[in-house]
Coordinates of C-alpha atoms in Angstrom, one line a residue:
X57 CA -61.8 44.5 -24.3
X58 CA -60.3 46.5 -21.3
X59 CA -60.2 44.9 -18.0
X60 CA -61.3 47.3 -15.3
X61 CA -58.7 47.9 -12.7
X62 CA -59.0 45.9 -9.5
X63 CA -60.6 47.8 -6.7
X64 CA -58.3 49.0 -4.1
X65 CA -58.8 47.1 -0.8
X66 CA -58.9 49.0 2.5
X67 CA -58.1 47.3 5.7
X68 CA -61.3 46.6 7.6
X69 CA -61.6 47.9 11.0
X70 CA -64.2 46.8 13.6
X71 CA -67.3 48.8 13.5
X72 CA -66.5 50.6 16.8
X73 CA -63.0 51.5 15.7
X74 CA -63.8 54.7 13.9
X75 CA -61.8 57.7 13.2
X76 CA -62.0 59.2 16.7
X77 CA -61.1 55.9 18.3
X78 CA -58.0 55.6 16.0
X79 CA -56.8 59.2 16.8
X80 CA -57.2 58.7 20.5
X81 CA -55.5 55.3 20.5
X82 CA -52.5 56.9 18.5
X83 CA -52.3 59.8 20.9
X84 CA -52.3 57.5 23.9
X85 CA -49.4 55.4 22.4
X86 CA -47.5 58.6 21.7
X87 CA -47.8 59.9 25.3
X88 CA -47.2 56.5 26.7
X89 CA -43.8 56.3 25.0
X90 CA -42.9 59.7 26.3
X91 CA -44.1 59.2 29.9
X92 CA -42.4 55.8 30.4
X93 CA -39.1 57.4 29.9
X94 CA -39.9 60.6 31.8
X95 CA -40.8 58.8 35.0
X96 CA -37.1 57.4 35.1
X97 CA -35.7 60.6 33.8
X98 CA -37.2 62.8 36.6
X99 CA -36.0 60.5 39.3
X100 CA -32.4 60.5 38.0
X101 CA -32.5 64.2 37.3
X102 CA -32.9 64.8 41.0
X103 CA -30.2 62.4 41.8
X104 CA -27.8 63.9 39.3
X105 CA -28.5 67.4 40.9
X106 CA -27.3 66.0 44.2
X107 CA -30.6 65.0 45.7
X108 CA -31.3 61.8 47.8
X109 CA -34.2 59.5 48.2
X110 CA -36.2 62.1 50.2
X111 CA -35.8 64.6 47.4
X112 CA -36.9 62.2 44.7
X113 CA -40.0 61.4 46.9
X114 CA -40.6 65.2 47.3
X115 CA -40.5 65.9 43.6
X116 CA -42.8 62.9 42.8
X117 CA -45.2 64.2 45.6
X118 CA -45.2 67.7 44.0
X119 CA -46.6 66.3 40.9
X120 CA -49.3 64.3 42.7
X121 CA -50.5 67.0 45.2
X122 CA -52.1 69.2 42.6
X123 CA -53.5 66.3 40.9
X124 CA -55.4 65.5 44.1
X125 CA -56.4 69.1 44.6
X126 CA -57.8 69.7 41.2
X127 CA -59.2 66.4 40.2
X128 CA -62.8 66.9 41.4
X129 CA -62.9 70.4 39.6
X130 CA -61.5 68.7 36.5
X131 CA -64.2 66.1 36.5
X132 CA -67.0 68.7 36.8
X133 CA -65.4 70.8 34.0
X134 CA -65.2 67.7 31.7
X135 CA -68.9 67.0 32.2
X136 CA -69.7 70.6 31.4
X137 CA -67.3 71.5 28.5
X138 CA -66.4 69.5 25.4
X139 CA -64.2 66.8 26.8
X140 CA -61.7 66.9 23.8
X141 CA -61.0 70.5 24.4
X142 CA -60.2 69.9 28.0
X143 CA -57.9 67.2 27.0
X144 CA -56.0 69.3 24.4
X145 CA -55.6 72.2 26.9
X146 CA -54.2 69.9 29.5
X147 CA -51.8 68.3 26.9
X148 CA -50.5 71.8 26.1
X149 CA -49.7 72.5 29.9
X150 CA -47.9 69.2 30.1
X151 CA -45.9 70.0 27.0
X152 CA -44.8 73.4 28.3
X153 CA -43.9 72.2 31.8
X154 CA -41.8 69.2 30.5
X155 CA -40.1 71.4 27.9
X156 CA -38.9 73.9 30.7
X157 CA -37.9 71.0 32.9
X158 CA -35.8 69.6 30.0
X159 CA -34.1 73.0 29.3
X160 CA -33.1 73.4 33.0
X161 CA -31.8 69.9 33.3
X162 CA -29.8 70.1 30.1
X163 CA -28.3 73.5 31.1
X164 CA -27.2 71.9 34.4
X165 CA -29.0 74.7 36.3
X166 CA -32.0 72.7 37.7
X167 CA -32.8 73.3 41.3
X168 CA -34.9 71.1 43.5
X169 CA -37.6 73.7 44.0
X170 CA -37.8 74.4 40.2
X171 CA -38.2 70.6 39.5
X172 CA -41.0 70.5 42.1
X173 CA -42.8 73.5 40.6
X174 CA -42.6 72.0 37.1
X175 CA -43.8 68.7 38.3
X176 CA -46.8 70.4 40.1
X177 CA -47.7 72.0 36.7
X178 CA -47.6 68.6 35.1
X179 CA -49.9 67.2 37.8
X180 CA -52.3 70.1 37.3
X181 CA -52.6 69.2 33.7
X182 CA -53.2 65.6 34.5
X183 CA -56.0 66.5 36.9
X184 CA -58.0 68.1 34.1
X185 CA -57.0 65.5 31.5
X186 CA -57.8 62.2 33.3
X187 CA -61.4 62.7 34.0
X188 CA -62.2 64.1 30.5
X189 CA -60.1 61.2 28.8
X190 CA -61.8 58.5 30.9
X191 CA -65.3 59.9 30.2
X192 CA -64.5 60.0 26.5
X193 CA -63.2 56.5 26.3
X194 CA -66.1 55.0 28.4
X195 CA -68.7 56.7 26.2
X196 CA -67.0 55.6 23.0
X197 CA -68.4 52.1 22.6
X198 CA -71.5 50.2 23.6
X199 CA -72.8 46.8 24.4
X200 CA -71.0 43.6 24.2
X201 CA -67.9 45.1 22.3
X202 CA -67.0 47.4 25.2
X203 CA -64.6 45.2 27.0
X204 CA -62.8 44.3 23.7
X205 CA -62.5 48.0 22.7
X206 CA -61.1 48.8 26.2
X207 CA -58.7 46.0 26.0
X208 CA -57.3 47.0 22.6
X209 CA -57.1 50.6 23.7
X210 CA -55.2 49.8 26.8
X211 CA -53.1 47.3 24.9
X212 CA -51.9 49.9 22.6
X213 CA -51.3 52.4 25.3
X214 CA -49.5 50.0 27.6
X215 CA -47.5 48.5 24.7
X216 CA -45.8 51.9 24.4
X217 CA -44.4 51.2 27.9
X218 CA -42.2 48.5 26.5
X219 CA -40.2 50.6 24.1
X220 CA -40.6 53.8 26.2
X221 CA -39.3 52.4 29.5
X222 CA -36.4 50.4 27.9
X223 CA -35.4 53.3 25.6
X224 CA -35.9 55.9 28.4
X225 CA -33.7 53.9 30.8
X226 CA -31.0 53.6 28.1
X227 CA -31.1 57.2 27.0
X228 CA -30.8 58.3 30.7
X229 CA -27.7 56.3 31.0
X230 CA -26.3 57.4 27.6
X231 CA -27.2 61.0 27.1
X232 CA -28.7 62.0 30.4
X233 CA -32.3 62.7 31.7
X234 CA -32.7 66.1 30.1
X235 CA -33.1 64.7 26.5
X236 CA -35.7 62.1 27.7
X237 CA -37.7 64.9 29.4
X238 CA -37.5 66.8 26.0
X239 CA -38.9 63.8 24.1
X240 CA -41.8 63.7 26.6
X241 CA -42.5 67.4 25.9
X242 CA -42.6 66.6 22.1
X243 CA -44.8 63.7 22.8
X244 CA -47.4 65.8 24.5
X245 CA -47.4 68.3 21.6
X246 CA -48.1 65.5 19.1
X247 CA -50.8 64.0 21.2
X248 CA -52.5 67.3 21.7
X249 CA -52.5 67.9 18.0
X250 CA -54.0 64.6 17.3
X251 CA -56.7 65.2 19.9
X252 CA -57.5 68.6 18.3
X253 CA -58.6 66.7 15.2
X254 CA -61.3 64.7 16.9
X255 CA -64.8 65.1 15.2
X256 CA -67.4 65.4 18.0
X257 CA -70.2 66.9 15.9
X258 CA -72.4 63.8 16.6
X259 CA -72.0 64.0 20.4
X260 CA -75.1 65.2 22.2
X261 CA -74.8 68.6 23.7
X262 CA -74.9 68.6 27.5
X263 CA -77.3 70.7 29.3
X264 CA -75.7 73.3 31.5
X265 CA -76.0 72.5 35.2
X266 CA -77.1 74.8 38.0
X267 CA -73.5 75.0 39.5
X268 CA -70.4 73.3 39.9
X269 CA -71.0 72.4 43.6
X270 CA -74.3 70.7 42.6
X271 CA -72.6 68.8 39.9
X272 CA -70.1 67.6 42.4
X273 CA -72.8 66.6 44.8
X274 CA -74.5 64.6 42.1
X275 CA -71.3 62.8 41.3
X276 CA -70.8 62.1 44.9
X277 CA -74.2 60.5 45.3
X278 CA -73.5 58.4 42.3
X279 CA -70.1 57.3 43.8
X280 CA -71.2 56.5 47.4
X281 CA -74.4 54.7 46.3
X282 CA -72.5 51.9 44.8
X283 CA -70.5 49.7 47.4
X284 CA -68.4 47.9 44.8
X285 CA -67.3 51.3 43.5
X286 CA -66.2 53.1 46.7
X287 CA -64.8 50.0 48.4
X288 CA -62.3 49.4 45.5
X289 CA -61.4 53.1 45.3
X290 CA -60.6 53.0 49.0
X291 CA -58.6 50.0 48.4
X292 CA -56.6 51.5 45.6
X293 CA -56.1 54.7 47.7
X294 CA -53.5 52.8 49.7
X295 CA -52.4 50.2 47.0
X296 CA -51.6 53.0 44.5
X297 CA -49.8 55.0 47.3
X298 CA -47.5 52.1 48.3
X299 CA -46.9 51.0 44.6
X300 CA -46.2 54.6 43.7
X301 CA -43.6 55.0 46.5
X302 CA -42.0 51.6 45.6
X303 CA -41.7 52.5 41.9
X304 CA -41.0 56.2 42.1
X305 CA -38.6 56.2 45.1
X306 CA -37.5 52.8 46.3
X307 CA -37.1 51.2 42.7
X308 CA -34.6 53.8 41.5
X309 CA -32.7 53.6 44.8
X310 CA -32.5 49.8 44.7
X311 CA -31.4 49.9 41.0
X312 CA -28.7 52.5 41.7
X313 CA -27.4 50.5 44.7
X314 CA -27.8 46.9 43.6
X315 CA -28.9 46.6 39.9
X316 CA -26.5 48.9 38.1
X317 CA -28.4 52.1 37.5
X318 CA -31.2 53.3 35.2
X319 CA -30.9 50.8 32.4
X320 CA -31.8 47.7 34.3
X321 CA -34.6 49.5 36.2
X322 CA -35.9 50.7 32.8
X323 CA -35.9 47.1 31.5
X324 CA -37.8 45.9 34.6
X325 CA -40.4 48.6 33.8
X326 CA -40.4 47.5 30.2
X327 CA -41.1 43.9 31.3
X328 CA -44.2 45.3 33.2
X329 CA -45.3 47.0 30.0
X330 CA -44.9 43.7 28.1
X331 CA -47.1 42.0 30.7
X332 CA -49.8 44.5 30.1
X333 CA -49.8 43.7 26.4
X334 CA -50.2 40.1 27.0
X335 CA -53.0 40.8 29.6
X336 CA -54.7 43.0 27.0
X337 CA -54.5 40.2 24.4
X338 CA -56.0 37.8 27.2
X339 CA -58.9 40.2 27.8
X340 CA -59.6 40.6 24.1
X341 CA -60.8 36.9 24.2
X342 CA -61.8 36.4 27.9
X343 CA -65.1 37.8 29.2
X344 CA -65.4 36.9 32.9
X345 CA -69.0 37.0 34.0
X346 CA -68.1 38.1 37.6
X347 CA -65.7 40.8 36.2
X348 CA -65.0 42.5 39.5
X349 CA -64.3 39.3 41.3
X350 CA -61.8 38.3 38.5
X351 CA -60.2 41.7 38.5
X352 CA -59.9 41.9 42.3
X353 CA -58.2 38.5 42.6
X354 CA -55.6 39.8 40.1
X355 CA -54.7 42.7 42.4
X356 CA -53.1 40.3 44.8
X357 CA -49.9 39.9 42.6
X358 CA -49.2 43.7 43.1
X359 CA -47.6 42.7 46.3
X360 CA -44.8 40.9 44.5
X361 CA -42.7 43.8 43.1
X362 CA -42.2 45.4 46.6
X363 CA -41.1 42.0 47.9
X364 CA -38.7 41.5 45.1
X365 CA -37.2 44.9 45.7
X366 CA -36.9 44.2 49.4
X367 CA -34.8 41.0 48.9
X368 CA -33.5 42.5 46.5
X369 CA -33.6 40.0 43.7
X370 CA -31.3 40.2 40.5
X371 CA -32.7 42.0 37.4
X372 CA -33.8 38.7 35.6
X373 CA -36.2 37.6 38.4
X374 CA -37.4 41.1 38.9
X375 CA -38.3 41.4 35.3
X376 CA -40.3 38.2 35.4
X377 CA -42.1 39.5 38.6
X378 CA -42.9 42.7 36.8
X379 CA -44.1 40.9 33.7
X380 CA -46.5 38.7 35.6
X381 CA -47.8 41.8 37.6
X382 CA -48.4 43.6 34.3
X383 CA -50.7 40.7 33.0
X384 CA -52.7 40.8 36.3
X385 CA -53.0 44.6 36.4
X386 CA -54.4 44.5 32.8
X387 CA -57.2 42.0 33.8
X388 CA -58.1 44.3 36.6
X389 CA -58.0 47.5 34.5
X390 CA -60.3 46.0 31.8
X391 CA -62.7 44.5 34.3
X392 CA -62.9 47.9 36.1
X393 CA -63.5 49.9 33.0
X394 CA -66.1 47.6 31.7
X395 CA -67.9 47.8 35.2
X396 CA -67.8 51.6 35.0
X397 CA -69.1 51.6 31.4
X398 CA -71.9 49.3 32.2
X399 CA -73.2 50.8 35.5
X400 CA -72.5 54.5 35.3
X401 CA -74.7 57.0 33.3
X402 CA -72.9 58.7 30.5
X403 CA -73.6 62.2 31.6
X404 CA -71.9 61.5 35.0
X405 CA -68.9 59.5 33.8
X406 CA -66.3 62.3 34.2
X407 CA -67.5 63.3 37.7
X408 CA -67.5 59.6 38.8
X409 CA -64.1 59.1 37.1
X410 CA -62.9 62.2 39.1
X411 CA -63.9 60.7 42.4
X412 CA -62.3 57.4 41.2
X413 CA -59.1 59.2 40.4
X414 CA -59.2 61.3 43.4
X415 CA -59.6 58.4 45.9
X416 CA -56.9 56.5 43.9
X417 CA -54.2 59.1 44.1
X418 CA -55.1 61.0 47.3
X419 CA -52.5 59.4 49.4
X420 CA -49.7 59.0 46.7
X421 CA -48.1 62.4 47.7
X422 CA -48.0 61.4 51.3
X423 CA -46.5 58.0 50.6
X424 CA -43.8 59.2 48.1
X425 CA -42.9 62.1 50.5
X426 CA -42.7 59.8 53.5
X427 CA -40.7 57.0 51.5
X428 CA -37.4 58.6 52.4
X429 CA -38.2 59.2 56.1
X430 CA -39.6 55.7 56.3
X431 CA -36.3 54.2 54.9
X432 CA -34.3 56.1 57.5
X433 CA -36.6 55.0 60.4
X434 CA -37.3 51.4 59.5
X435 CA -34.9 50.5 56.8
X436 CA -35.5 50.1 53.0
X437 CA -36.3 46.4 53.2
X438 CA -38.8 46.7 56.1
X439 CA -40.5 49.6 54.3
X440 CA -40.9 47.6 51.1
X441 CA -42.2 44.4 53.1
X442 CA -44.8 46.8 54.7
X443 CA -45.9 47.8 51.2
X444 CA -46.5 44.2 50.2
X445 CA -48.4 43.4 53.4
X446 CA -50.8 46.4 53.0
X447 CA -51.6 45.4 49.4
X448 CA -52.5 41.9 50.5
X449 CA -54.6 42.9 53.5
X450 CA -56.7 45.5 51.6
X451 CA -57.3 43.2 48.6
X452 CA -58.5 40.4 50.8
X453 CA -60.8 42.9 52.6
X454 CA -62.4 44.1 49.4
X455 CA -63.1 40.5 48.4
X456 CA -65.5 40.4 51.4
X457 CA -67.8 43.0 49.7
X458 CA -70.8 41.2 48.2
X459 CA -71.3 43.5 45.3
X460 CA -67.5 42.9 44.3
X461 CA -68.1 39.2 44.2
X462 CA -71.6 39.3 42.6
X463 CA -71.6 42.0 40.0
X464 CA -72.2 40.3 36.6
X465 CA -71.5 41.4 33.0
X466 CA -74.6 42.1 30.9
X467 CA -74.2 40.7 27.5
X468 CA -76.3 43.3 25.8
X469 CA -77.1 46.9 26.8
X470 CA -79.9 49.1 25.4
X471 CA -78.6 52.4 24.0
X472 CA -80.6 55.3 25.3
X473 CA -81.3 58.3 23.1
X474 CA -78.3 60.7 23.3
X475 CA -76.2 57.8 24.7
X476 CA -73.0 56.3 23.5
X477 CA -73.0 56.0 19.6
X478 CA -71.2 53.2 17.7
X479 CA -67.9 54.4 16.4
X480 CA -67.9 54.4 12.6
X481 CA -66.4 56.6 10.0
X482 CA -69.8 58.1 9.2
X483 CA -71.1 58.5 12.8
X484 CA -68.2 59.6 15.0
X485 CA -68.2 58.7 18.6
X486 CA -67.1 60.5 21.8
X487 CA -63.7 59.2 22.7
X488 CA -60.5 59.1 25.1
X489 CA -56.7 56.7 28.6
X490 CA -56.1 56.6 30.8

């Protein structure tokens, strides 16, 4: 008697982790690896070309300015067109701009204005990518599994920061920033190819609106009608600005003057990435009922890195600080995404996300551009202590908003017709990463 062969066992995935979810998580990990190193590479490319702290800030601001200008348009476009196509087009633009940036740096012919223009093209791509990506992610799961899905997605994306930042810092020190920028261009190409494979035939078609301006007004009404939403976005308009200035401008300068260059700064950023992984693991299990209260309390530690750079502390204590901040940031990030998923209608997700992103990055170009002049006027240490004070003051102010303290998680959510579908291999879901 012939014994039938044993059936092949397939690893079981959660019901919500379907094909699209897997593709998007993989794409986010790939771009996370490339971007973590590219942030370091861009700063040191400017310094190697003879620039100073002010020039580093100007190139960083050049990327963020078009992000601010085009975000609201990007949100309206993403709620009108298939979101995955918007994401692929944005990835293509980012791939091209980073590839040209890499060639210029490797040739030794990069000029400050060229680096600024290419950074601006990258920011334009991000302006269209971010609202589409967040809308896809927020509509990819439903009900009580949402927070776990967001935590695992963010954990995979942020986990890439560990290897990406450490490897990027090492590669900048060993082979120069041009090759790190080339790797980032390749990462965008791979991520765009993965996102082009998304199966969205089960996603409900959106009805065409009566005009982009009306779409934007509808998103604005949704945004300003929720005090918890606009108050936290206003808070992060300043928090992100000062954190961005500290990491993009002051951090590399402190590393160059006191820590030994790109490699230790890359390790500090990698420690932050490791903290986000631990924070993601925590949020897979922890489901705070008052999610925004828990998340907002975890914003307070964001004041620590600027203070550590102001001292400045050695590499080991700085890495510990960055690790703890990574944990707390992830608690806020998952709580924030869960609140948006629970409270915002699916057909307005990208527009509300665009207003969220717009408020969160609107002041970053100004802060990064003024970082150099602020250092000259007040000194580097005083400027960094000012960053810490602003973060603390604004976070304490947000905690006085009643809706921030009282908004509670709903354990179950009804699924409306045409709303988010469970992510399975037979019923694909709309997906996204920020």
